[in-house]
Coordinates of C-alpha atoms and ligand atoms in Angstrom, one line a residue:
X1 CA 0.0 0.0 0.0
X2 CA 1.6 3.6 -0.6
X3 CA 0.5 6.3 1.1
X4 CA 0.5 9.8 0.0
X5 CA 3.6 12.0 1.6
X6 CA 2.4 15.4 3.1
X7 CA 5.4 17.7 3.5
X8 CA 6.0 19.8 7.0
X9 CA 8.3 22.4 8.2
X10 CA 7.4 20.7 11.9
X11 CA 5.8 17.6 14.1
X12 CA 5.6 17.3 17.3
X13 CA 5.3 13.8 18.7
X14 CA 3.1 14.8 21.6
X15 CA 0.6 18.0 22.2
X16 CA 2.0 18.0 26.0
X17 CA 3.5 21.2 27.6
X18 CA 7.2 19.9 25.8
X19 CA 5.2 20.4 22.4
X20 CA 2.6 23.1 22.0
X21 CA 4.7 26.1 23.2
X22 CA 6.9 25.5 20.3
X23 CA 4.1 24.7 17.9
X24 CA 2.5 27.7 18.7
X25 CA 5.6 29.9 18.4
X26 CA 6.5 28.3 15.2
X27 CA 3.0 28.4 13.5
X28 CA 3.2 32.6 14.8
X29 CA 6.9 32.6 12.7
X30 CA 5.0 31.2 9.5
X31 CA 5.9 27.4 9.6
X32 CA 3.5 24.8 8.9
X33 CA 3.1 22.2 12.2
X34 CA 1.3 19.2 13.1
X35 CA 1.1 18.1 16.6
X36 CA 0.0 14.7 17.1
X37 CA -1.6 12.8 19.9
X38 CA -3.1 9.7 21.0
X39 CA -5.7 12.0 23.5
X40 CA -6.6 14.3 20.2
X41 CA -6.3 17.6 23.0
X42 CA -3.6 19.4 23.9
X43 CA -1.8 19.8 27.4
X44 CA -0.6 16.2 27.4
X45 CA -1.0 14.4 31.3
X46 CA -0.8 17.8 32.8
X47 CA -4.1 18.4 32.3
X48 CA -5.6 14.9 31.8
X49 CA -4.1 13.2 35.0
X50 CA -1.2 15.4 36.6
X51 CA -0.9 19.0 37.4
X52 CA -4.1 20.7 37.1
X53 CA -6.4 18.1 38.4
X54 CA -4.4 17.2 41.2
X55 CA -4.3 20.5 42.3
X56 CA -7.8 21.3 41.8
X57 CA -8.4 18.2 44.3
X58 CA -5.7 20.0 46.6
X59 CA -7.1 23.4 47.1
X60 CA -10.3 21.7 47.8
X61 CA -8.3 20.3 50.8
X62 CA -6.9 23.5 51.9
X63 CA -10.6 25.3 51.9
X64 CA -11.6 22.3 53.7
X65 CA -9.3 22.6 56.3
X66 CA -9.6 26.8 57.0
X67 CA -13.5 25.6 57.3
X68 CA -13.1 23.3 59.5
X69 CA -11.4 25.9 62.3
X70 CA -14.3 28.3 61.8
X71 CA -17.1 26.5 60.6
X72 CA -20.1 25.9 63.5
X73 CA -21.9 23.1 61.5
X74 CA -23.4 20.8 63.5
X75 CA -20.7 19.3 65.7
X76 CA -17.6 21.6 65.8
X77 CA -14.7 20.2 63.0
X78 CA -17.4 17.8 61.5
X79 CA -17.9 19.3 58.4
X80 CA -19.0 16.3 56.2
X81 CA -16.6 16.0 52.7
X82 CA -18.8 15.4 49.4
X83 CA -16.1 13.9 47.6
X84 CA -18.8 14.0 44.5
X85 CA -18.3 17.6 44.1
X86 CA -15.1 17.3 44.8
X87 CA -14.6 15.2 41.6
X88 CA -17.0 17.3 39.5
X89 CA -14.8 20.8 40.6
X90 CA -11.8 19.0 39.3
X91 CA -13.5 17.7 36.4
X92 CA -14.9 20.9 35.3
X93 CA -11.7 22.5 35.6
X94 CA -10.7 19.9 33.4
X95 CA -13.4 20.5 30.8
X96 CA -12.6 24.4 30.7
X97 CA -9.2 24.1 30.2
X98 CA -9.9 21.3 27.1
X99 CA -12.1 24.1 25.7
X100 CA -9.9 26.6 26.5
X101 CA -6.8 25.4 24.7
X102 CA -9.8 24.1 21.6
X103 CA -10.1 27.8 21.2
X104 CA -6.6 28.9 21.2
X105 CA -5.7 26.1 18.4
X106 CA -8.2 27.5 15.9
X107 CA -6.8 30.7 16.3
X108 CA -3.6 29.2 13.4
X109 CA -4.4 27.4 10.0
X110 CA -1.1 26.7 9.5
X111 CA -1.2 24.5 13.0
X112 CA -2.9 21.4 13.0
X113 CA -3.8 18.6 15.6
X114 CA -4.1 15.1 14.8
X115 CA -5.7 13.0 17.0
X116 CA -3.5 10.0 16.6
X117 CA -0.3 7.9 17.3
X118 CA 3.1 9.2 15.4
X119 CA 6.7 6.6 14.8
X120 CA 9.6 6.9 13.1
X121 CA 10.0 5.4 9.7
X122 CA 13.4 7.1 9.2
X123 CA 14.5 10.1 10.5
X124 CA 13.0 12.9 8.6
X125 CA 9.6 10.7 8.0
X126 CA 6.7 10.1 10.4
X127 CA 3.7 8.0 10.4
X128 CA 0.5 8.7 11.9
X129 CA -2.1 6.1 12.6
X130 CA -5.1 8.4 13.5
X131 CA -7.7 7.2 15.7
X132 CA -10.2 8.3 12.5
X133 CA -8.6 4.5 11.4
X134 CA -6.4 6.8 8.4
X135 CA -3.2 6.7 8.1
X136 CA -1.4 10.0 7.6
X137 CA 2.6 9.9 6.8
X138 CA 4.7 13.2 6.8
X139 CA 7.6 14.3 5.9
X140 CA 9.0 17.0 8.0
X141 CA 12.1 18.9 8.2
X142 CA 12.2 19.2 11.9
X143 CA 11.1 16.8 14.5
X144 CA 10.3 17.6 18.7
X145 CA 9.9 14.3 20.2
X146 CA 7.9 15.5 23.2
X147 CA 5.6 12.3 24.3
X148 CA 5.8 12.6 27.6
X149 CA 5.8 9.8 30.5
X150 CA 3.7 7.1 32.1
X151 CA 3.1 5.7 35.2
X152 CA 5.4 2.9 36.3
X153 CA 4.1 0.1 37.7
X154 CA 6.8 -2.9 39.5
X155 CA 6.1 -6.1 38.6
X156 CA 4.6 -7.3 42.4
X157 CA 2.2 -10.0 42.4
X158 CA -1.4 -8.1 42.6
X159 CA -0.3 -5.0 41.5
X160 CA -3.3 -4.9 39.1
X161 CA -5.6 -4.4 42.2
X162 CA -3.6 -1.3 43.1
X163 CA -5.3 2.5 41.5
X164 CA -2.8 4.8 39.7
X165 CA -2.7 8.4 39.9
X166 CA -3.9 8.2 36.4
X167 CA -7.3 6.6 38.3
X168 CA -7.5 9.0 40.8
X169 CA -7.3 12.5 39.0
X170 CA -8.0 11.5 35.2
X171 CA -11.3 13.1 34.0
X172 CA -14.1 10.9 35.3
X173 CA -12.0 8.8 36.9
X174 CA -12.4 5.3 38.5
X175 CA -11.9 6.3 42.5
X176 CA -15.3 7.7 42.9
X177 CA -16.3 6.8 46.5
X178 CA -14.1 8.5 49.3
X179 CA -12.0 5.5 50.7
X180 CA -11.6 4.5 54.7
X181 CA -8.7 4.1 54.8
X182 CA -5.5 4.0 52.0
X183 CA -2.7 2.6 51.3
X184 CA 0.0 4.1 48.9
X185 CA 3.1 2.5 47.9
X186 CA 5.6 4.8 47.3
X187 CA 6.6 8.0 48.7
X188 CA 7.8 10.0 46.3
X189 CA 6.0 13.5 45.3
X190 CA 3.0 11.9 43.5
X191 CA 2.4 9.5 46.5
X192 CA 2.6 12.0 49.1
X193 CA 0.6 14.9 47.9
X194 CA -2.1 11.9 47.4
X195 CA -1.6 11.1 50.8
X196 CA -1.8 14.3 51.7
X197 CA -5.5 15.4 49.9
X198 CA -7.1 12.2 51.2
X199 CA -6.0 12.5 54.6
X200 CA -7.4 15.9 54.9
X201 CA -10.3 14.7 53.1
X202 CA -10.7 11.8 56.0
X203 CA -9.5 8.7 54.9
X204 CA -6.9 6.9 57.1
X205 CA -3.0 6.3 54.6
X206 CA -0.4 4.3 55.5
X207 CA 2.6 5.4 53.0
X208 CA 4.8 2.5 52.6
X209 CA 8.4 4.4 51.6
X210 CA 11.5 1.5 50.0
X211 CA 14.0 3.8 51.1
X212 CA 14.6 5.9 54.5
X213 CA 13.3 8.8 53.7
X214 CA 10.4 9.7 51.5
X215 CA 11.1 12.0 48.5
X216 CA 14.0 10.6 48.4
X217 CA 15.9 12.6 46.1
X218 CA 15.4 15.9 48.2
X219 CA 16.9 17.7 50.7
X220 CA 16.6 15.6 54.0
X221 CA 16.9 19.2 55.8
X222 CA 13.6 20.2 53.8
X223 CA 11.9 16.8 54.0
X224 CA 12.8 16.8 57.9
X225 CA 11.0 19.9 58.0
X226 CA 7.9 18.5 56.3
X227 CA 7.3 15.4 57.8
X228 CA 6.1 16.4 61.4
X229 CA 3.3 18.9 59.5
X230 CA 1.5 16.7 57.1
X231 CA -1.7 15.5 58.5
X232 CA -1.8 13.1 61.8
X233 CA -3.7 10.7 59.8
X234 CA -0.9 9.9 57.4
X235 CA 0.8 7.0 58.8
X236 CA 4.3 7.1 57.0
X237 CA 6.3 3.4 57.0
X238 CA 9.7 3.7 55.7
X239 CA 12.5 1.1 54.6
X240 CA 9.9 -1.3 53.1
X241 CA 9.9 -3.9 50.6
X242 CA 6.7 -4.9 49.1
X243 CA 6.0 -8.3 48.4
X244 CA 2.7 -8.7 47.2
X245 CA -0.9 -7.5 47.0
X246 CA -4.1 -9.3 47.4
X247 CA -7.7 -9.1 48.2
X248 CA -10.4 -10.0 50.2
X249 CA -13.9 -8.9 49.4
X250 CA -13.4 -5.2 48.7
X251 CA -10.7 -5.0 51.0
X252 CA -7.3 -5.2 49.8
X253 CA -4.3 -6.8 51.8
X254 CA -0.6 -5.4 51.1
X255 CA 2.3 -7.3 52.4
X256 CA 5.5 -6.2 52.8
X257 CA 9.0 -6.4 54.7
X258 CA 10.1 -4.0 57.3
X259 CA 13.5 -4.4 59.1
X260 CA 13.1 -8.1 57.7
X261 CA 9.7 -8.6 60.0
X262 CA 7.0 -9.2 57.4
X263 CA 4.0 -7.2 58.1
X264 CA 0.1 -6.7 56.9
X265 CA -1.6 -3.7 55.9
X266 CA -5.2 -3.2 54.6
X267 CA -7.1 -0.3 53.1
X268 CA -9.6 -0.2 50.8
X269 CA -8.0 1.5 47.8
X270 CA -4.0 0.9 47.4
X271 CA -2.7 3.6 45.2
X272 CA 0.8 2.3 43.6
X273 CA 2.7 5.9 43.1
X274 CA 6.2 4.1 42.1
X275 CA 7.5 6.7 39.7
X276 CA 6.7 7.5 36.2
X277 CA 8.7 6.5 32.7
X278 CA 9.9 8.4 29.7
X279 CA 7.4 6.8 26.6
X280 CA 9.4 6.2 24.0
X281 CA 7.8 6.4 20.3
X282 CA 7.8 3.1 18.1
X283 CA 11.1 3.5 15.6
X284 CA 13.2 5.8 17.8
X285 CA 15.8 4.0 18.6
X286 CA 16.2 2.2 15.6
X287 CA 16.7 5.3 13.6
X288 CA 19.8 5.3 15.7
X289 CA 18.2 7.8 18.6
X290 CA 20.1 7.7 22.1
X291 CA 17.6 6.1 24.6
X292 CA 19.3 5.7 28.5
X293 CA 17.7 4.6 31.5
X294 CA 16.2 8.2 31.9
X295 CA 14.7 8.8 28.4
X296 CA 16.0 10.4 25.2
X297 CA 19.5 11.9 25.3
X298 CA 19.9 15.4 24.7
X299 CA 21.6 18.2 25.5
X300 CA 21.0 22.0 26.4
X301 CA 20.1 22.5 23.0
X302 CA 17.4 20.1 23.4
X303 CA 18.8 18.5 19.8
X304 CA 19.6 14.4 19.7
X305 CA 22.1 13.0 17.8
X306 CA 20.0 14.6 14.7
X307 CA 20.4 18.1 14.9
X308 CA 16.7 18.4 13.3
X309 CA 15.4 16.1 16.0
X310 CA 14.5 16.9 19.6
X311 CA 13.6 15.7 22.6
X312 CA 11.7 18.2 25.4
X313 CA 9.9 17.6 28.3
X314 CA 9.9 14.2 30.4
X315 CA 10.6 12.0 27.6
X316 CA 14.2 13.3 27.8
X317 CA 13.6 12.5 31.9
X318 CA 16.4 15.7 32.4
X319 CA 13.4 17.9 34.6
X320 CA 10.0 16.0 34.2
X321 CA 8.0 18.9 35.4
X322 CA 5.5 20.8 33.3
X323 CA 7.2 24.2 33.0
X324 CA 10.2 22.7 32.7
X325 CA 8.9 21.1 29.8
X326 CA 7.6 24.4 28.6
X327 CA 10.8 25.8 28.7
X328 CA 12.5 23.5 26.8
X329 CA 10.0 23.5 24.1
X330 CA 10.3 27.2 23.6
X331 CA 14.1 26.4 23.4
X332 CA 13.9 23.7 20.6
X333 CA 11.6 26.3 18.5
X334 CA 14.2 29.1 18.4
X335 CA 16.6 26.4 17.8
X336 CA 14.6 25.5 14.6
X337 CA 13.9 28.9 14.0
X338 CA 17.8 29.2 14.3
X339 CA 18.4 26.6 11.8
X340 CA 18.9 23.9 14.0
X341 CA 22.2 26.2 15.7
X342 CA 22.1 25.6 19.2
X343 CA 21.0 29.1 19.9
X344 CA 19.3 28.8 22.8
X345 CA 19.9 26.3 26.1
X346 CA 17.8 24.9 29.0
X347 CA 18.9 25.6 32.6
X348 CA 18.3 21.9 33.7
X349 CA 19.4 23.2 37.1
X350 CA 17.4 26.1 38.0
X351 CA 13.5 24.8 37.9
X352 CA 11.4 25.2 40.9
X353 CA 10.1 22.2 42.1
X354 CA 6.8 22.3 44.6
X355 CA 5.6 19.3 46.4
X356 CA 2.2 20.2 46.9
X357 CA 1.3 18.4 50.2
X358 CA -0.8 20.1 52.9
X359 CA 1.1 22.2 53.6
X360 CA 3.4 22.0 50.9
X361 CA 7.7 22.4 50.4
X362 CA 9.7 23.9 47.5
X363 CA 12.9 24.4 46.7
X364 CA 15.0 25.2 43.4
X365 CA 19.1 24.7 42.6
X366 CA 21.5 24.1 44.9
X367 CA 20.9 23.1 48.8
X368 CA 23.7 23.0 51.5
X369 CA 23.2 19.6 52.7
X370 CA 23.7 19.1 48.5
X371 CA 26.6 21.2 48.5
X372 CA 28.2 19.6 51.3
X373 CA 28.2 16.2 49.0
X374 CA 30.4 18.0 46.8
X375 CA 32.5 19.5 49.2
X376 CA 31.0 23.2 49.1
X377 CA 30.3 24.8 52.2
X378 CA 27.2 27.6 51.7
X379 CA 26.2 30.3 53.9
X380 CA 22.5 30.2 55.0
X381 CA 20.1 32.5 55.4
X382 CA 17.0 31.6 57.3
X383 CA 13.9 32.7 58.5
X384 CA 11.0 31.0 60.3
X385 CA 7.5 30.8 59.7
X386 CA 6.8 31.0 63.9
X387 CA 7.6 35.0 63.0
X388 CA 6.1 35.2 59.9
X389 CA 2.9 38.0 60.2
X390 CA 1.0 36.5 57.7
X391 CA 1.4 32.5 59.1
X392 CA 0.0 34.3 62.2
X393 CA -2.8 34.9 60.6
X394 CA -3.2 31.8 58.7
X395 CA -2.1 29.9 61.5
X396 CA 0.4 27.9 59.7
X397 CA 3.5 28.6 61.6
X398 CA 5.3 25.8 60.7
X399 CA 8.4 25.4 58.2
X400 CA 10.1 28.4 57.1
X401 CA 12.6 29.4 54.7
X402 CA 16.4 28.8 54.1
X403 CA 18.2 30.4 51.7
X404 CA 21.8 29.5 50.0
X405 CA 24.7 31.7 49.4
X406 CA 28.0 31.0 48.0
X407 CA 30.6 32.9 50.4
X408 CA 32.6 35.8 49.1
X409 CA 30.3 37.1 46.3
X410 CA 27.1 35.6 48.5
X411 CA 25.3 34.8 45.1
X412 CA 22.2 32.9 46.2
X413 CA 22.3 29.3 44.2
X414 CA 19.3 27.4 45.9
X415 CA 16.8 27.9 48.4
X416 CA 14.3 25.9 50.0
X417 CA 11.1 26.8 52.0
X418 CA 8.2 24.2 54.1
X419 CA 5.2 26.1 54.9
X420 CA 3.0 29.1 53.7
X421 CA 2.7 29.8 50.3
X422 CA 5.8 27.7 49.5
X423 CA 5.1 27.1 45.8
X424 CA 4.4 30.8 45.5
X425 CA 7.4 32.3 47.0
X426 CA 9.6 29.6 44.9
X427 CA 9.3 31.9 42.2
X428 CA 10.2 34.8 43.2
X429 CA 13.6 33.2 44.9
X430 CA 14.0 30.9 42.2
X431 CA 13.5 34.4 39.7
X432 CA 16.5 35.3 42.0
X433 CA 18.6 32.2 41.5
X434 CA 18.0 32.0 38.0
X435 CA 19.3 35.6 37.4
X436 CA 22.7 35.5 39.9
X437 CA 21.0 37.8 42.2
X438 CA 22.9 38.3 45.3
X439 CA 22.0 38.5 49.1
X440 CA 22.3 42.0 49.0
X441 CA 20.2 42.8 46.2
X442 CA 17.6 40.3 48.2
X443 CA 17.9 42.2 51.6
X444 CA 17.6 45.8 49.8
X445 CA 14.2 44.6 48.3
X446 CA 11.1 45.9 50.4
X447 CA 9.5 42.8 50.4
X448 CA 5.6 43.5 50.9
X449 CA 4.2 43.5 54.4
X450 CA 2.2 41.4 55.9
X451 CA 2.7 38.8 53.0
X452 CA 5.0 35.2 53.2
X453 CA 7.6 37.4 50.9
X454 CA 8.8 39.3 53.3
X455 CA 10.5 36.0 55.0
X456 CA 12.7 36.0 51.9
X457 CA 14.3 40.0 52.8
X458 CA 14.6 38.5 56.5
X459 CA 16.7 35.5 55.2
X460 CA 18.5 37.4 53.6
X461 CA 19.1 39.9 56.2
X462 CA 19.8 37.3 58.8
X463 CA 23.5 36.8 56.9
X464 CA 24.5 40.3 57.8
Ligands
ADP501 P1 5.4 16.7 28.4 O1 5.0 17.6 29.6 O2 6.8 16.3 28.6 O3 5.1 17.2 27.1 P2 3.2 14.9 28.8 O4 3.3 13.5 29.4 O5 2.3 15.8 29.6 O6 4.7 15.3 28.6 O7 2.6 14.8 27.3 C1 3.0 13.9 26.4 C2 1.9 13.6 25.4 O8 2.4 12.8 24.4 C3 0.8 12.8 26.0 O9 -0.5 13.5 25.9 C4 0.8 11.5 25.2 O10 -0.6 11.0 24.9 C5 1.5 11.9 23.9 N1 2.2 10.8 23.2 C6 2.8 9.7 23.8 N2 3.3 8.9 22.8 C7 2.9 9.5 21.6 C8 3.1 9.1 20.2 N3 3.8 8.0 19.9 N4 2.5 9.9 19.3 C9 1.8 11.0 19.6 N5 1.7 11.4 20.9 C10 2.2 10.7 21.9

């Protein structure tokens, strides 16, 4: 069978946040793009199952919990959760954004999505099997492979009986009924912001973590901070192995291996939050694309070994956060735009990072316990939250903020905060670490009064 060849300047592989910044920005500079996906809608899992529905479930939490200090509703703190609406907030958020971003695509002729899978068949061609049951093949003269990640799932007898976060905040999704009690399995970000919304929402979690401390990969001076404030009803288990999963009824059993003592524990819902993968598309690696345990190898310039291909976003695994991803898109299109020069880089380094618990942590670049590792001692500037005017008023006087300084020129290179307003104020700092700001230029600011800000001029000041 032969297929007719459509020519385009660019296709993205993908209509996530590593692809549609740079197909809009290249359909404004005249080029002709496709962007394909399997979803047919832009915003890739952000939307569908990461980011923005997560959070919409979150903030239901928090308005839950200032309610529940004030409210007089029949028996003081009992305000009943309707975990119904809760859904159909988050859905609806959802459904506006869908429509939302529907709106902004029509807005280009020269930018098209196809609702549809994409592979390689060599390195300048791509095939599209539509969901419409057509085939479409292209040939384009510049590529941005941007599809993404998956959940990851171990290979534990019974895992099928576990939920993913992809069943918990995907529109209309499969955990409808507000569980007793939990169980998640694993204790990294996704896992313990889902411990987090449920807990607040009533159900009883134990958080089984493999290693010693949960979110692993952080700052243990940050996590350590954490920890004590997340909600009494989270029950977190560390240095556990699981074995295997099984069910009784609608109860679920999960057993697993602490200190070497095997142990029981039984919820109604087990959520397995063990990390996500880069999704690689069909034909990349035998076009003779770099694929390591992480994802696609690039560089800076977001280019692979083809300088007409790229890779942005998570499937590259360098930052697998959405506005990371939106960076690096933007990057690969003035790369194209450039010719494919390597015109413009990505800051792998600098990219806040929020862990949006109840109450939540962030932190961006450099940390001292980090620097330490690599034999760098910091200075730190600190500040707590006990002070703070505002956590006064909010009553949430826990956590605070640290802030990191290389000695002599006292550039700030990371920063950290637990507490109020924590994924707020990490872009203002990390606006600071990005640009080489300096403590001095921090403590001259007249951070606003009586906001969280104003912690980061006292953090600042407390090095002088
Ligand atoms: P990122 O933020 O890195 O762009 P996302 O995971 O949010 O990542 O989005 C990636 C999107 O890529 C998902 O919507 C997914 O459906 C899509 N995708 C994955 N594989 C393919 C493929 N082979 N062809 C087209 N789209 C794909």
């Amino acid at each position: 069978m032969t297929y007719q060849i459509e020519n385009v300047d660019v296709l993205t592989i993908g209509a996530g946040g590593g692809a549609y910044p740079a197909a809009f920005r290249l359909a404004k500079a005249g080029k002709s793009v496709i962007m394909t996906d399997p979803k047919g809608v832009m915003s890739g899992n952000c939307l569908y199952e990461g980011c923005v529905p997560s959070k919409a479930i979150r903030e239901t939490g928090e308005i839950l919990e200032n309610q529940r200090r004030f409210a007089n509703l029949g028996l003081p703190g009992q305000i009943a959760v309707d975990f119904a609406k809760i859904i159909a907030h988050k859905d609806a958020i959802q459904a506006r954004r869908y429509a939302q971003h529907e709106k902004e695509l029509k807005e280009y002729n020269n930018l098209e999505l196809i609702n549809g899978i994409a592979s390689f068949i060599d390195p300048y061609t791509i095939l599209v099997n539509c969901k419409s049951g057509i085939q479409r093949t292209f040939k384009c003269r510049h590529i941005i492979i941007a599809s993404g990640s998956d959940v990851f799932t171990p290979a534990i007898p019974g895992v099928k009986l576990c939920l993913t976060s992809h069943d918990i905040y995907k529109p209309d999704p499969t955990l409808k009924i507000l569980p007793k009690r939990m169980v998640v399995i694993g204790g990294g970000y996704i896992g313990l912001e889902t411990a987090s919304f449920f807990a607040t929402f009533g159900t009883k979690v134990t958080l089984l973590q493999r290693s010693s401390q949960v979110l692993s990969s952080m700052d243990p001076d940050m996590v350590s901070t954490l920890t004590p404030l997340l909600h009494k009803d989270i029950n977190i288990l560390v240095n556990t192995t699981i074995e295997r999963i099984e069910s009784t009824g609608s109860v679920k059993q999960v057993f697993y291996r602490q200190d070497g003592i095997q142990k029981q524990v039984e919820a109604e819902v087990i959520v397995m939050a063990t990390g996500r993968k880069a999704v690689i598309p069909e034909g990349t690696k035998q076009i003779g694309i770099e694929v390591d345990n992480h994802g696609i190898v690039v560089g800076p310039s977001l280019q692979t070994r083809f300088g007409h291909i790229y890779a942005t976003g998570d499937v590259n695994g360098r930052v697998p956060l959405f506005h990371a991803a939106v960076r690096q898109s933007l990057v690969a299109s003035h790369n194209i735009l450039g010719g494919d020069k390597a015109l413009d880089y990505a800051d792998f380094v600098n990219i806040p990072t929020t862990i949006f618990t109840l109450p939540c942590a962030a932190y961006i670049g450099l940390t001292a316990t980090q620097a330490r590792k690599q034999g760098l001692q910091l200075i730190t500037g600190q500040y707590n939250f006990s002070e703070d005017s505002r956590a006064q008023i909010l009553e949430t006087m826990g956590g605070g903020i640290r802030l990191f300084f290389t000695p002599g020129n006292l550039r700030i290179v990371g920063a950290w905060i637990v507490g109020t307003d924590a994924g707020l104020l990490i872009g203002q700092i990390g606006l600071a670490v990005a640009k080489g700001l300096t403590a001095y230029d921090l403590a001259a600011f007249a951070d606003q009064h009586p906001m969280s800000s104003e912690g980061i001029c006292h953090a600042a000041r407390s090095i002088f």
